[in-house]
mmCIF file of N, CA and C in Angstrom:
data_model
loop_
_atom_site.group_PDB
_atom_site.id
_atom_site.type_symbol
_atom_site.label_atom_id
_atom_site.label_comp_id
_atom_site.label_asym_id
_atom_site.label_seq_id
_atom_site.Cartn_x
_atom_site.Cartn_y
_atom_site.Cartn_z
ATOM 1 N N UNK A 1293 78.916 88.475 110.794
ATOM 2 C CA UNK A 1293 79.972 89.153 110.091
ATOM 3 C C UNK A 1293 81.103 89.466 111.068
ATOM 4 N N UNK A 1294 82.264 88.965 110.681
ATOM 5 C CA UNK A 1294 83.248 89.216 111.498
ATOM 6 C C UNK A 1294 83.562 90.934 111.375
ATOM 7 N N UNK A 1295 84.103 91.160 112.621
ATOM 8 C CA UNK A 1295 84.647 92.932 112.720
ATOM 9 C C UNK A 1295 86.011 93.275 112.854
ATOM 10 N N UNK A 1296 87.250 91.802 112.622
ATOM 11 C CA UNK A 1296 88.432 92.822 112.921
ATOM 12 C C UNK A 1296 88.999 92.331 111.571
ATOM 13 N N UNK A 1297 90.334 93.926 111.628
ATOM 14 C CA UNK A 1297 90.987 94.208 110.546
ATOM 15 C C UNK A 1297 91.319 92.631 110.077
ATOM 16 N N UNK A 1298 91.299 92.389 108.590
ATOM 17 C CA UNK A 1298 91.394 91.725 107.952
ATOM 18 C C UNK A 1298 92.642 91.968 107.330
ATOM 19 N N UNK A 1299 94.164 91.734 107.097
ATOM 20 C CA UNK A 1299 94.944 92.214 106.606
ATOM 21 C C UNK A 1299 95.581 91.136 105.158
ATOM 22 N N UNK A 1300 95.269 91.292 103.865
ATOM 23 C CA UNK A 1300 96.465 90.312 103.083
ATOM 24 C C UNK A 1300 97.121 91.174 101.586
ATOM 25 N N UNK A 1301 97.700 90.450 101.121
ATOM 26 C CA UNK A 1301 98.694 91.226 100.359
ATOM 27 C C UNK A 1301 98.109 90.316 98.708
ATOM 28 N N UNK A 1302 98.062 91.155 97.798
ATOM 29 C CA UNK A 1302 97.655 90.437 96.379
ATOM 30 C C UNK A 1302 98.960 90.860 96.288
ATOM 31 N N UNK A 1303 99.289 89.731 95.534
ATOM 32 C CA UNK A 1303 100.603 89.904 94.274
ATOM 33 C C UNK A 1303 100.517 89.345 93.074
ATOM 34 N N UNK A 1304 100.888 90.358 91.999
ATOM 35 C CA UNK A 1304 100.621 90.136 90.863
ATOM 36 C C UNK A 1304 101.642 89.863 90.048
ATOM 37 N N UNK A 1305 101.404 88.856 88.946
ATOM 38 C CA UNK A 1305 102.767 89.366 88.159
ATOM 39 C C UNK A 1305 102.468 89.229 86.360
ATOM 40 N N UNK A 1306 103.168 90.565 85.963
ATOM 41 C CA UNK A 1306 102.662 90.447 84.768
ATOM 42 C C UNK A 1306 103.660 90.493 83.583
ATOM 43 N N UNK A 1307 103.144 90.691 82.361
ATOM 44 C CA UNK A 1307 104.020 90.740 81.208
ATOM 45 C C UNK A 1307 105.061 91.431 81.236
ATOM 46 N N UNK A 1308 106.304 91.932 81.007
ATOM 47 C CA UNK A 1308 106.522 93.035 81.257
ATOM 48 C C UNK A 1308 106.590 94.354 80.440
ATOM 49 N N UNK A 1309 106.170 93.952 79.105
ATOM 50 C CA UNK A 1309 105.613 94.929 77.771
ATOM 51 C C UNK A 1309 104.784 96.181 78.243
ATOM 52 N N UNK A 1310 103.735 94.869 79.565
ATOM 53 C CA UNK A 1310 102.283 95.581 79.621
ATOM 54 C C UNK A 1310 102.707 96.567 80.575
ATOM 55 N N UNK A 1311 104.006 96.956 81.437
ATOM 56 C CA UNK A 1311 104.030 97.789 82.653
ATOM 57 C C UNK A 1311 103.512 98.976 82.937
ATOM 58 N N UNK A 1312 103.393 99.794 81.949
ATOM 59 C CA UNK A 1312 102.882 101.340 81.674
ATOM 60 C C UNK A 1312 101.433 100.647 82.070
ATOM 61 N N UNK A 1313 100.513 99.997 81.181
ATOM 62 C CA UNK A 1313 99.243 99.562 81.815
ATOM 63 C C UNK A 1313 98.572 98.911 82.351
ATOM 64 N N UNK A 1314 99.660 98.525 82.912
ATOM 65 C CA UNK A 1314 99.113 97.526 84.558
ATOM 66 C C UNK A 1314 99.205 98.611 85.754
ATOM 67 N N UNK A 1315 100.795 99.311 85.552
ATOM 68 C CA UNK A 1315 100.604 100.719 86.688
ATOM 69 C C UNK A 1315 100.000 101.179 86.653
ATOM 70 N N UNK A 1316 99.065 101.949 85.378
ATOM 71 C CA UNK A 1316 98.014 102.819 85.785
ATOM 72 C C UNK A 1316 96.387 101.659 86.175
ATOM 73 N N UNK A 1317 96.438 100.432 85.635
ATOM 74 C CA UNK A 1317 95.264 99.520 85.840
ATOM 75 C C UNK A 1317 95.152 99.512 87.466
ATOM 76 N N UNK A 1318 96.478 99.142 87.831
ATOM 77 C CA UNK A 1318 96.758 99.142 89.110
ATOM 78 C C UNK A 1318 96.667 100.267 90.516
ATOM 79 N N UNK A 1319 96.851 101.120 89.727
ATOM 80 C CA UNK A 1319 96.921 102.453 90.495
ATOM 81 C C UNK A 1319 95.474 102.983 90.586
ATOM 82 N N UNK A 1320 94.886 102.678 89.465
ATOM 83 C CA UNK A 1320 93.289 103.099 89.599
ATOM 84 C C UNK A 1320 92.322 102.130 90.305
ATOM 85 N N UNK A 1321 92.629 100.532 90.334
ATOM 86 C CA UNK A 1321 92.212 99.856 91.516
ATOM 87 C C UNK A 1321 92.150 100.198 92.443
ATOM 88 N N UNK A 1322 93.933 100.371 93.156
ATOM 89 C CA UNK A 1322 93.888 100.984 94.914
ATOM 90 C C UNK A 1322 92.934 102.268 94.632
ATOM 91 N N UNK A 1323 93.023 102.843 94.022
ATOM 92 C CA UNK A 1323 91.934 104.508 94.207
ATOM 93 C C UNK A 1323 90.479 104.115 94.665
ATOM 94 N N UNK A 1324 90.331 102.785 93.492
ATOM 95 C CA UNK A 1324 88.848 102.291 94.206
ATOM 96 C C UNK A 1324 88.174 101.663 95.226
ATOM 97 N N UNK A 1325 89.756 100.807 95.743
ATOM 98 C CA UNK A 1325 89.634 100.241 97.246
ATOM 99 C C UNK A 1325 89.727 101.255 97.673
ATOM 100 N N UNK A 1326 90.280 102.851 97.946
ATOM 101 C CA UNK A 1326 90.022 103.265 99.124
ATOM 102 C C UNK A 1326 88.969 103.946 99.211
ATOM 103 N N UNK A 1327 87.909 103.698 98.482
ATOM 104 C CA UNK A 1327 86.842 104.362 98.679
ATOM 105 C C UNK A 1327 85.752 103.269 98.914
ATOM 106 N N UNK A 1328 85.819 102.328 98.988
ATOM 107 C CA UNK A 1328 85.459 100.905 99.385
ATOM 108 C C UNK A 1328 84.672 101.273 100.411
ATOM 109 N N UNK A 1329 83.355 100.960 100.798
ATOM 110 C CA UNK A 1329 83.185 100.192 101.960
ATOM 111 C C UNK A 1329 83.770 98.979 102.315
ATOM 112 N N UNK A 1330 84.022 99.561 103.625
ATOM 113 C CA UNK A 1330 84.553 98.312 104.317
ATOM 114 C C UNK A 1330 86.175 98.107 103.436
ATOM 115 N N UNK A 1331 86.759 98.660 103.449
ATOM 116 C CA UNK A 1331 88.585 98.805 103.134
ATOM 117 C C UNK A 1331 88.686 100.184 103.878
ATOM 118 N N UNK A 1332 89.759 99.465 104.988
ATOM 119 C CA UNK A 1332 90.188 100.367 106.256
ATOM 120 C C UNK A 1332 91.431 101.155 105.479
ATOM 121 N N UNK A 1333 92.430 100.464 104.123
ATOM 122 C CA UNK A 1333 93.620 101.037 104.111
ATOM 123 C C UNK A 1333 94.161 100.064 103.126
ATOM 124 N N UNK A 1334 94.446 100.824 101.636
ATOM 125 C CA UNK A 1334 94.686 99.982 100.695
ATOM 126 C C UNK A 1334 96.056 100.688 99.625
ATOM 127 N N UNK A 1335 97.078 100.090 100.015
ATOM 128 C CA UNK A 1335 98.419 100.800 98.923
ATOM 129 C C UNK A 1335 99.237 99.755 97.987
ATOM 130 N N UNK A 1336 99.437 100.695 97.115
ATOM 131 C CA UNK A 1336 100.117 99.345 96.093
ATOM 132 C C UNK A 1336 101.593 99.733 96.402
ATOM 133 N N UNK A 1337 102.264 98.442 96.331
ATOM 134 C CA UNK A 1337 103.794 98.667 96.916
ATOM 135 C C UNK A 1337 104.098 98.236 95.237
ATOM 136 N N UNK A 1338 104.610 98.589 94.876
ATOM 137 C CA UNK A 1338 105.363 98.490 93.408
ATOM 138 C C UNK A 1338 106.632 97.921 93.657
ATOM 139 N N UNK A 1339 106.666 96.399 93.107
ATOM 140 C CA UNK A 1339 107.732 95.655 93.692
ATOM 141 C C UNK A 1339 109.265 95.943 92.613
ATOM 142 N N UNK A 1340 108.861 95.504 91.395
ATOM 143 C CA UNK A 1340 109.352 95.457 90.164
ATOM 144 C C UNK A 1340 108.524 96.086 88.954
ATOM 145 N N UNK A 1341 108.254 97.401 88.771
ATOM 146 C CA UNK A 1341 107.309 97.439 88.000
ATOM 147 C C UNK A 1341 108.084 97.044 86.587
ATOM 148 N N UNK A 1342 109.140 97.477 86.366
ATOM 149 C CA UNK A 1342 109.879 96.603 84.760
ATOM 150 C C UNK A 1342 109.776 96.027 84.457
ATOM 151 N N UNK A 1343 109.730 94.649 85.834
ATOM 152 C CA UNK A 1343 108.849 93.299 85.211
ATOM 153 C C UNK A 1343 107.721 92.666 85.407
ATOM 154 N N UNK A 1344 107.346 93.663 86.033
ATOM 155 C CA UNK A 1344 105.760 93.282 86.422
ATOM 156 C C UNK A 1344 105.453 92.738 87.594
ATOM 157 N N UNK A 1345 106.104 93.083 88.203
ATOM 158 C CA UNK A 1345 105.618 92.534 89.724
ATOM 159 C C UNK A 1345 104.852 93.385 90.647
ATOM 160 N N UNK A 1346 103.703 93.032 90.821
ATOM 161 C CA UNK A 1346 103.331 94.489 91.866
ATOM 162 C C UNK A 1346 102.481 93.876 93.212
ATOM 163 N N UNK A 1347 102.525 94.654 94.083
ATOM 164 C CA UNK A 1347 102.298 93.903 95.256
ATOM 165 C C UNK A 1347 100.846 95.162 95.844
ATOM 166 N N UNK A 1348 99.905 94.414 96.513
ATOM 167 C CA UNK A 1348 98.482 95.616 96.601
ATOM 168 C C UNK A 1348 98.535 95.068 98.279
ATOM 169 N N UNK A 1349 98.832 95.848 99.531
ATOM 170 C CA UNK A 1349 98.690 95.500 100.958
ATOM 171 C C UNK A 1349 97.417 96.000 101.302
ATOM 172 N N UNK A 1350 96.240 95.551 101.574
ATOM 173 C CA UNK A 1350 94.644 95.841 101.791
ATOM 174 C C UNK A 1350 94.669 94.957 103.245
ATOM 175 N N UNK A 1351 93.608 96.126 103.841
ATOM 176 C CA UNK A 1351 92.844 95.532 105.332
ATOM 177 C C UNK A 1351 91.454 95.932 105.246
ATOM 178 N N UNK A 1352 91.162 94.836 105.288
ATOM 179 C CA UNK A 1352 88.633 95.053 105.002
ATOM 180 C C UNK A 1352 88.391 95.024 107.161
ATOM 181 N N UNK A 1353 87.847 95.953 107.409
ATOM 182 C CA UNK A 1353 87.036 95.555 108.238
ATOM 183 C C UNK A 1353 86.039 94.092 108.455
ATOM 184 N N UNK A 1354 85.892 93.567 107.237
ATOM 185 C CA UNK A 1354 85.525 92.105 107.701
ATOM 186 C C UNK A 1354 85.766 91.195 106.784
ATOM 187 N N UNK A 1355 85.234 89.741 106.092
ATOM 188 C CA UNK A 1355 85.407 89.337 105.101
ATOM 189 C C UNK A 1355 84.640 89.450 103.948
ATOM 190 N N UNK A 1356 83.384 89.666 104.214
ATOM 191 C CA UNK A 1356 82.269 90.695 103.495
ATOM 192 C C UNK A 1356 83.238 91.704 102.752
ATOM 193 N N UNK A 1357 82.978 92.283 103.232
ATOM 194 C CA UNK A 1357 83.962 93.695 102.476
ATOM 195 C C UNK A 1357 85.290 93.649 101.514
ATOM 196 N N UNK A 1358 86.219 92.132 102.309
ATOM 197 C CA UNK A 1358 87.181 91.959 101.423
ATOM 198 C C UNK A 1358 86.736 91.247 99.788
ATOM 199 N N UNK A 1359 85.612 90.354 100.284
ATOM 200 C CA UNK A 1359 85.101 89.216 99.004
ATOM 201 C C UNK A 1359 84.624 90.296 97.989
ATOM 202 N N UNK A 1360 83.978 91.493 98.658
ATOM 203 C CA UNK A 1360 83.662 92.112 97.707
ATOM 204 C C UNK A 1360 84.102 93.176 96.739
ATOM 205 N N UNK A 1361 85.244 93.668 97.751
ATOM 206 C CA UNK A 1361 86.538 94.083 96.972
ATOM 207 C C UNK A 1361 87.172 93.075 95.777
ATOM 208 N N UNK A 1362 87.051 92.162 96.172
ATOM 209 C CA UNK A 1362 87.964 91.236 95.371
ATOM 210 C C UNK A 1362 86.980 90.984 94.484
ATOM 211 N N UNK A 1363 85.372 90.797 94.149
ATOM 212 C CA UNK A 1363 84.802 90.761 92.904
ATOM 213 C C UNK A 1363 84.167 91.484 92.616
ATOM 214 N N UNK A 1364 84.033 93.093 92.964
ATOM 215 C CA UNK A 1364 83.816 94.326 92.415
ATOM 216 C C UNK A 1364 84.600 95.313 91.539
ATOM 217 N N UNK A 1365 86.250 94.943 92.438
ATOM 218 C CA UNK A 1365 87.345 95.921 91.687
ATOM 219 C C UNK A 1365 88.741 95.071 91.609
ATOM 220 N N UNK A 1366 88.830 94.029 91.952
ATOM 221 C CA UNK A 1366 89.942 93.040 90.902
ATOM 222 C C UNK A 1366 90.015 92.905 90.137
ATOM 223 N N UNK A 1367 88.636 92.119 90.257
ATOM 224 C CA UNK A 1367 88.107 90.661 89.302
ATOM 225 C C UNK A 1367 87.978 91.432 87.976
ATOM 226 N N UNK A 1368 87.476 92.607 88.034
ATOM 227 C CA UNK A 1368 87.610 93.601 86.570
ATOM 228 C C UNK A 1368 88.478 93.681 85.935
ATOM 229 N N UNK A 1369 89.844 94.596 86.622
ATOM 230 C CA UNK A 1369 91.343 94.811 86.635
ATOM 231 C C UNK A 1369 92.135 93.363 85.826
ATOM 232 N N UNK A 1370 91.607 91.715 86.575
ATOM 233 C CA UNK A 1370 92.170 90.928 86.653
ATOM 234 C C UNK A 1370 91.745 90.257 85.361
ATOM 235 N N UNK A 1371 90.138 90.707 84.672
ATOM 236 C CA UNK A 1371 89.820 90.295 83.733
ATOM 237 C C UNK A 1371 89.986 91.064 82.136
ATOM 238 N N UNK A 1372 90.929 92.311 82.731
ATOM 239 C CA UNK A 1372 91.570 93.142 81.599
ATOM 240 C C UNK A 1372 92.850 92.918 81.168
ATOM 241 N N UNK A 1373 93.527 92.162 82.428
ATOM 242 C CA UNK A 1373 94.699 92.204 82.244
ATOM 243 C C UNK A 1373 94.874 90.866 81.457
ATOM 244 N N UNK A 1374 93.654 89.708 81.726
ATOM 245 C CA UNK A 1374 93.962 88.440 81.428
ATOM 246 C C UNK A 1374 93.182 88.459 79.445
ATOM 247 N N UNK A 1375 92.413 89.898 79.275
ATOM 248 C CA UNK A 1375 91.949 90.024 77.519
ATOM 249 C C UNK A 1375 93.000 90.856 77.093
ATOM 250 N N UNK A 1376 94.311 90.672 77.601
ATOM 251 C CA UNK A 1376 95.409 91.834 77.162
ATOM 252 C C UNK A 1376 96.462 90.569 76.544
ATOM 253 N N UNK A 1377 95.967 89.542 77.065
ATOM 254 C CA UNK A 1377 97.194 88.020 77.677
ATOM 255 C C UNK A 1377 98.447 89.248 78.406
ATOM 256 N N UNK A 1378 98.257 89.731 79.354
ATOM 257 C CA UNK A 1378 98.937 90.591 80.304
ATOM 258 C C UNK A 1378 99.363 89.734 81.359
ATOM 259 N N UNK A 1379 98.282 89.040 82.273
ATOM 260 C CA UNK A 1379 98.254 88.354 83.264
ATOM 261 C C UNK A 1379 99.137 87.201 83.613
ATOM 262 N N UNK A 1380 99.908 87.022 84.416
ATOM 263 C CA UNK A 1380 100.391 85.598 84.445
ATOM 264 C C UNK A 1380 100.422 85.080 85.884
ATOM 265 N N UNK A 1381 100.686 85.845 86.641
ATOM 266 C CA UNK A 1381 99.782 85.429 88.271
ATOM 267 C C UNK A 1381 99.455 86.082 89.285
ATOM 268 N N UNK A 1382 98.454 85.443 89.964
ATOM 269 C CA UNK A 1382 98.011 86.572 91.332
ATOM 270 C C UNK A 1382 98.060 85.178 92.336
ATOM 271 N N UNK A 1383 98.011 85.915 93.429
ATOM 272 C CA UNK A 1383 98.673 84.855 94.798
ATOM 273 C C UNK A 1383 98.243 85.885 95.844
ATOM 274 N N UNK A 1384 96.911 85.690 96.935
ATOM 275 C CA UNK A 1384 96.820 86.098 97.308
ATOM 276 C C UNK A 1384 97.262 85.819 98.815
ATOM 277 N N UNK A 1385 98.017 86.154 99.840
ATOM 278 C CA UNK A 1385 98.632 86.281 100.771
ATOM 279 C C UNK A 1385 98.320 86.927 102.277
ATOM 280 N N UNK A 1386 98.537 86.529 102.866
ATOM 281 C CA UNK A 1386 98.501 86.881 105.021
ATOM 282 C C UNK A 1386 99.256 87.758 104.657
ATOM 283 N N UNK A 1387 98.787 89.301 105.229
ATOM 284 C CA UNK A 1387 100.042 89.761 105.162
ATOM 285 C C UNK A 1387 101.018 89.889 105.883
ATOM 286 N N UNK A 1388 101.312 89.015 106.891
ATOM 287 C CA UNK A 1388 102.444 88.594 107.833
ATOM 288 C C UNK A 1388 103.036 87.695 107.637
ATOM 289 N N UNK A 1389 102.626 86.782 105.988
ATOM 290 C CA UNK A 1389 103.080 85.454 105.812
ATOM 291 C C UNK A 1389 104.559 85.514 104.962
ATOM 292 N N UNK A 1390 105.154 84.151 104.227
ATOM 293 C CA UNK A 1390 106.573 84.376 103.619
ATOM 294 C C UNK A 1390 106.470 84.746 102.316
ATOM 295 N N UNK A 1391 105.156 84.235 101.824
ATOM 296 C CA UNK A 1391 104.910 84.626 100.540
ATOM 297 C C UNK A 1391 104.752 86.088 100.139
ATOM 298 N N UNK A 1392 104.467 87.208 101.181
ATOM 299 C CA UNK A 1392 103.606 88.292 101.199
ATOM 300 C C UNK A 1392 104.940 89.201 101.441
ATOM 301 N N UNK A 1393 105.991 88.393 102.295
ATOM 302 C CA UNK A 1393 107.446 88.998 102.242
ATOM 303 C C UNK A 1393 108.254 88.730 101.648
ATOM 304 N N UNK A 1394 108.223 87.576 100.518
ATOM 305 C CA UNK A 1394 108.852 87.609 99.489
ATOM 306 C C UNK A 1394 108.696 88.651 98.411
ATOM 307 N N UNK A 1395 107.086 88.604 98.219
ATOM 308 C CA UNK A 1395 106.518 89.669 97.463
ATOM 309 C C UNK A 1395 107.539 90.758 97.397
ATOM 310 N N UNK A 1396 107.091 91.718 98.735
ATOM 311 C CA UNK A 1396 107.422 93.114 98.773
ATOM 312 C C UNK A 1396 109.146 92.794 99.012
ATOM 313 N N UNK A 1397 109.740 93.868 98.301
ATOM 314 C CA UNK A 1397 110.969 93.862 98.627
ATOM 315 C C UNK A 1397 111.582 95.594 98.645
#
């Protein structure tokens, strides 16, 4: 198991009808990454919430921890948003990469 900070950026983008409940879908995710094992530090940067853009910056102590973030408390989030037809994309990102700084603005 690897041991250093793991850093990437989810970006989401959604309907923009659904914004009221993707912010709070969203907002109650990060609550659950930070209580995560193994998530050192997890905030949602709210890019566009009007139109649905939202950006989640997470660091796992390893990749263990991130995989399981990602199918313990996404994959839920990601499978509410997609029985809402809410969903229209996630792109997950380095968070030092262009995609991850296009994201956040």
């Amino acid at each position: 198991m690897n041991t250093y900070a793991l850093e990437k950026v989810v970006l989401i983008h959604t309907r923009e009808c659904f914004s009221w409940t993707c912010a709070r879908l969203m907002q109650e995710s990060v609550a659950q990454l930070e209580n995560a094992i193994g998530c050192m530090r997890c905030q949602l940067e709210t890019v566009e919430p009007r139109v649905g853009h939202w950006a989640i910056h997470c660091a796992w102590n390893s990749i263990d921890a991130m995989r399981a973030s990602l199918e313990h408390v996404f994959q839920p989030a990601f499978d509410a948003l997609i029985a809402q037809d809410a969903l229209l994309s996630i792109q997950v990102c380095e968070a030092n990469s262009a995609g991850a700084a296009h994201g956040v603005r």
